N, CA and C of each residue as an Amber inpcrd file, in Angstrom:
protein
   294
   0.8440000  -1.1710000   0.0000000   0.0000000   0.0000000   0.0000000
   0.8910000   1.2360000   0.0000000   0.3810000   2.5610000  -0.8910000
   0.9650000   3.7830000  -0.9680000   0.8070000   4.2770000  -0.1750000
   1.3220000   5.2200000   0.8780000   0.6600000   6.3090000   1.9260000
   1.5330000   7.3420000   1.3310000   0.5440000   8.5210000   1.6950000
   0.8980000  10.1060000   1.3190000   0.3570000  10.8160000   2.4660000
   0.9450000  11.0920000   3.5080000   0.6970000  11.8130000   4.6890000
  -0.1260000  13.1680000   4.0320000  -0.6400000  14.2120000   4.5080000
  -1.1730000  15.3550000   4.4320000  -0.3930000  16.3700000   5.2450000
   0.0930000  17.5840000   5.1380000   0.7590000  18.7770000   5.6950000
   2.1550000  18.3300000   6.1170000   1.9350000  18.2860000   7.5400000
   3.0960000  18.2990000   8.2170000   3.3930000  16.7840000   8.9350000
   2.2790000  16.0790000   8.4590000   2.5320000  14.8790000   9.1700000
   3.7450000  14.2260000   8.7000000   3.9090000  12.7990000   9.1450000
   5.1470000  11.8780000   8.6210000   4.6200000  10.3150000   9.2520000
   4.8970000   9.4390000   8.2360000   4.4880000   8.3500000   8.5770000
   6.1220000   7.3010000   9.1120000   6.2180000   6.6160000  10.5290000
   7.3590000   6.1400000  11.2990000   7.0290000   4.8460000  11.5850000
   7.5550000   3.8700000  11.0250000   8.0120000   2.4680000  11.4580000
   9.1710000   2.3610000  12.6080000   8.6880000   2.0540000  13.7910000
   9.1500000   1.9740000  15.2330000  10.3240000   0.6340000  14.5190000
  11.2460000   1.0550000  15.4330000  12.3450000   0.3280000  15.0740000
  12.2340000  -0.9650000  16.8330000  12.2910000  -1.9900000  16.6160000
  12.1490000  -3.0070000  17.5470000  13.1150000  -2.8070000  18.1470000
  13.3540000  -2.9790000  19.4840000  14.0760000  -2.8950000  20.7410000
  14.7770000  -4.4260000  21.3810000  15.8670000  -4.0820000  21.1860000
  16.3750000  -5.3070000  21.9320000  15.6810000  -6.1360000  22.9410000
  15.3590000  -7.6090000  22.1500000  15.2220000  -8.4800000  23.4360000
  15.3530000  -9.3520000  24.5570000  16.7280000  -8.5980000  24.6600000
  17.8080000  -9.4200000  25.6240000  18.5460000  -8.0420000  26.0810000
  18.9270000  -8.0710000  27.3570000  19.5930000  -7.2380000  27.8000000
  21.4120000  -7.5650000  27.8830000  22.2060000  -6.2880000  28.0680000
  23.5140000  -6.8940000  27.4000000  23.9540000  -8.4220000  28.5500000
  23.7270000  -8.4180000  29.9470000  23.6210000  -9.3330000  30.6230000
  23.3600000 -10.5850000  30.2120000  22.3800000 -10.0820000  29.4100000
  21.7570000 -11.7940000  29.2000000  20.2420000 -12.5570000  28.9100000
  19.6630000 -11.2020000  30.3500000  18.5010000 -11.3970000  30.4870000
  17.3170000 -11.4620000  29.5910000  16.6640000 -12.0830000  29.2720000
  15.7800000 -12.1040000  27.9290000  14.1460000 -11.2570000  28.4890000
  13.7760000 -10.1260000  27.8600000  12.4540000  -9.2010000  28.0830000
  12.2570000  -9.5440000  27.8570000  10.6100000 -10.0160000  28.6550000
   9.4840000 -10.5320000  27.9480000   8.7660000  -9.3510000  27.2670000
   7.6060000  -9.3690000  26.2130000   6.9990000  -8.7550000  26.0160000
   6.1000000  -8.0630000  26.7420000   5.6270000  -8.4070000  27.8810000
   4.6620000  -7.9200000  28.9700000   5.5970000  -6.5860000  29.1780000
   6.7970000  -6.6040000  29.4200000   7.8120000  -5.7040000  30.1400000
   8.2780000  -4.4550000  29.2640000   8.1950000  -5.3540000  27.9270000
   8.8770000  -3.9170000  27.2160000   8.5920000  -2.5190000  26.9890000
   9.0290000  -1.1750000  26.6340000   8.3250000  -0.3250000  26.6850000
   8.1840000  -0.1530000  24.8810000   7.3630000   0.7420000  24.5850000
   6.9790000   1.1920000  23.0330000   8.4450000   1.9300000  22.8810000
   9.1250000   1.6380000  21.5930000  10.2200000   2.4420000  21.3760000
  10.0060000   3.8630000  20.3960000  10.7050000   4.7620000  21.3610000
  10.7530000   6.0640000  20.7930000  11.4910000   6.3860000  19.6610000
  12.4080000   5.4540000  18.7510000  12.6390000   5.3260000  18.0040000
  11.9480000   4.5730000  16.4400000  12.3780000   5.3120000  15.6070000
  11.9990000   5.0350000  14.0600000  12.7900000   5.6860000  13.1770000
  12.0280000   4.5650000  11.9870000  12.2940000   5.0790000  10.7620000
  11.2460000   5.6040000   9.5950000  11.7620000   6.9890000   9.2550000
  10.6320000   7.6540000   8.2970000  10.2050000   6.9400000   7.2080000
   9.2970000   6.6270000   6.7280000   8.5690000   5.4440000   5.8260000
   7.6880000   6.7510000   4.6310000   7.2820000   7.7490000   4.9480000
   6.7550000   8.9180000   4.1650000   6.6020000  10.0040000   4.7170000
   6.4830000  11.0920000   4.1340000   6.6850000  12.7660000   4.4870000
   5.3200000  13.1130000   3.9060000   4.8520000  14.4590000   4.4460000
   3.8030000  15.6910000   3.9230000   4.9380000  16.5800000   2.9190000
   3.6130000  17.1460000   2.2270000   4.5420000  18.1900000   1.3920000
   4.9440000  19.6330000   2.1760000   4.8030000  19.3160000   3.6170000
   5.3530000  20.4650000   4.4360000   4.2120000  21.3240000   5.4070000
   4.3060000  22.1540000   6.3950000   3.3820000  22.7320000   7.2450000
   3.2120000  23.9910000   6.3630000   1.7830000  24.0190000   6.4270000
   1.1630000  25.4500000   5.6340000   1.3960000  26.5870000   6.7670000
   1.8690000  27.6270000   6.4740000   2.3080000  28.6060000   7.5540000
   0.6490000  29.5410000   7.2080000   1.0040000  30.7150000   8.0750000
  -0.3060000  31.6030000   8.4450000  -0.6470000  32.6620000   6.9600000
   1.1130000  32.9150000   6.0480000   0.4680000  33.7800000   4.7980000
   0.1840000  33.1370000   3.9670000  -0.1210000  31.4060000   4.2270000
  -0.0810000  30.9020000   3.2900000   0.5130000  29.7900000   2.3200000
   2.0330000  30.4790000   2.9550000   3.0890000  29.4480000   2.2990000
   3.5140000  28.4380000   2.7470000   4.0550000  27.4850000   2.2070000
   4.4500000  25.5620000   2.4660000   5.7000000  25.8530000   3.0740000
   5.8130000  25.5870000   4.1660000   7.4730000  25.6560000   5.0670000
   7.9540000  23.9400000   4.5040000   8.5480000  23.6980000   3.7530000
   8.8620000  21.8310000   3.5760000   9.5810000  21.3290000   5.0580000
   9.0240000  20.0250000   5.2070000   9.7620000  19.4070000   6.3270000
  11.1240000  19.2650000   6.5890000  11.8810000  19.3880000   7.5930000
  13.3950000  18.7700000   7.4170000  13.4460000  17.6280000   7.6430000
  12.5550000  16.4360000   8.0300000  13.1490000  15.2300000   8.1900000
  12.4240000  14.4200000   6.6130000  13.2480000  13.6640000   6.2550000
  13.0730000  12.8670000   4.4430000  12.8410000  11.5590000   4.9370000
  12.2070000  10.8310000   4.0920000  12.0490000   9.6350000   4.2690000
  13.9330000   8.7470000   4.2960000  14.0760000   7.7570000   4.9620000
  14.8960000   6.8960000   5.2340000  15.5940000   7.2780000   6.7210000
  15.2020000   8.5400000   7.0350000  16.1330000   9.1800000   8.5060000
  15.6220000   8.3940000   9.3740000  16.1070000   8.1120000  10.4810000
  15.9630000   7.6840000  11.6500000  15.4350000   8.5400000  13.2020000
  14.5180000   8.7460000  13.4720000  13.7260000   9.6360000  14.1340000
  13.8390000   9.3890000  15.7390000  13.9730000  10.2210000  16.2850000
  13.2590000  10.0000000  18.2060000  11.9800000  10.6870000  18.2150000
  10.9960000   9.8740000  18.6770000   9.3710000  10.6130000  19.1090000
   9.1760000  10.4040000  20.4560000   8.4060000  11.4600000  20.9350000
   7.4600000  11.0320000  22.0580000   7.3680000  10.0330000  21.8610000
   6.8210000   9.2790000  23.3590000   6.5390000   8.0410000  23.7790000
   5.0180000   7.4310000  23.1150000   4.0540000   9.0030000  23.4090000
   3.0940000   8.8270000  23.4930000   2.5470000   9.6710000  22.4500000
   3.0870000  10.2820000  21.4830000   2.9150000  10.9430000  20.2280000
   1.9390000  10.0390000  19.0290000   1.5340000  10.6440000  18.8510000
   0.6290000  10.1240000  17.0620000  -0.0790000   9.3780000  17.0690000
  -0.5380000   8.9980000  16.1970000  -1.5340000   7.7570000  16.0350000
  -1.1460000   6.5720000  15.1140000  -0.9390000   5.4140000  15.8630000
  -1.0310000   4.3270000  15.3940000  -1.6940000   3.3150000  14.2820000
  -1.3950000   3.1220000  13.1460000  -2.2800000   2.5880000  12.1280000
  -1.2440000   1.5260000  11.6750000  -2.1860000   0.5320000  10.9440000
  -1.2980000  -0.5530000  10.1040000  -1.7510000  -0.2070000   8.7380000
  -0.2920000  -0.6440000   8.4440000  -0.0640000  -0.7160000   7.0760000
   0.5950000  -1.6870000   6.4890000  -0.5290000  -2.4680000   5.5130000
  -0.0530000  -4.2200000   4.7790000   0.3100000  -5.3080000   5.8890000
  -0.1600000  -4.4040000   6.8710000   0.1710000  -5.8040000   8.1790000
   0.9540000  -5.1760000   9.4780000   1.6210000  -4.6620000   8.8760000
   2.6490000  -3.6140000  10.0980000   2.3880000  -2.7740000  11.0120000
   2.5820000  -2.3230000  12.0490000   2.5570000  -1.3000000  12.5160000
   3.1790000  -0.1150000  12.3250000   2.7660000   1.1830000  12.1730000
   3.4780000   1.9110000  11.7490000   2.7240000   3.5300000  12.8150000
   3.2370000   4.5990000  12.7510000   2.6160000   5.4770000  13.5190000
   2.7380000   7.0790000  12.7330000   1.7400000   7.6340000  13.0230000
   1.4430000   8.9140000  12.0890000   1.8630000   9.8290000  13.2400000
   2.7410000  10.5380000  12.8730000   2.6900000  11.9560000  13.8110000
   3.0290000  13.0640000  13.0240000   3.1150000  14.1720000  13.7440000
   3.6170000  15.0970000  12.9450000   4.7290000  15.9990000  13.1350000
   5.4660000  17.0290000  12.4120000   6.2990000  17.1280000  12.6680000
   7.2160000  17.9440000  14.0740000   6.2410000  18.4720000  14.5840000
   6.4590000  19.0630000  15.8550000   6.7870000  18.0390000  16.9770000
   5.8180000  16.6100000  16.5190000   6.3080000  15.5670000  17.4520000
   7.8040000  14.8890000  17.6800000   8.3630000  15.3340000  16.1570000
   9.7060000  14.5920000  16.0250000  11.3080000  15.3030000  16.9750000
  11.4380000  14.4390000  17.8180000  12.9670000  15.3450000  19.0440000
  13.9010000  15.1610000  18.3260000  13.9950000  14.3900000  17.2530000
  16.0780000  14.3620000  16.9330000  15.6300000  13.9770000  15.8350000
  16.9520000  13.5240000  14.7210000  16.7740000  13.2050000  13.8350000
  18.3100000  12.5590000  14.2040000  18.4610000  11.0670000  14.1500000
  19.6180000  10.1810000  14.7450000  20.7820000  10.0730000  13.1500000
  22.3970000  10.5750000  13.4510000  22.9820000   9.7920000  12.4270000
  23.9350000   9.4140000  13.1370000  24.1600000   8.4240000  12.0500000
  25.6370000   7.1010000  12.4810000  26.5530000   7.9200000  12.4090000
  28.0290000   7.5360000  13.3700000  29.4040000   8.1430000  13.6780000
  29.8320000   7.3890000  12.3990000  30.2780000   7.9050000  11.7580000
  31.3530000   7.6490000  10.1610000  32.6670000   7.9620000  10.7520000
């Protein structure tokens, strides 16, 4: 399935969380928390400002995101979970040390 967010939203595939701790210990699922991490899966064509004009988003699809815990709304897509928020919700935008 295609998704095309509207404005300022962005559509985020939660990136799964280790299920073992470095110890050893194996999380159950009862325990784990929702991870504040993702990856951008689709963009809006940007937040409509007040004269009018399209401010474009800074985060692009493939970046790697930190959200609220408790940010957006949750929908599936082709089976997946995936979560809609928007862009005010997004705290970082994560890159790898090169």
């Amino acid at each position: 399935m295609k998704i095309r967010p509207l404005q300022d939203r962005i559509v985020v595939k939660r990136v799964e969380s280790e299920t073992k701790t470095k110890g050893g210990i194996i999380i159950p699922d009862a325990a784990k928390e929702k991870p504040i991490e993702g990856r951008v899966v689709a963009v809006g064509n940007g937040k409509v400002l007040k004269d009018g004009k399209v401010r474009p988003l800074d985060v692009k699809v493939g970046d790697k995101v930190l959200f609220g815990k408790y940010s957006g709304t949750e929908v599936k897509l082709d089976g997946e979970e995936h979560v809609l928020i928007r862009e005010d919700d997004v705290l970082a935008v994560t890159e790898s040390a090169s």
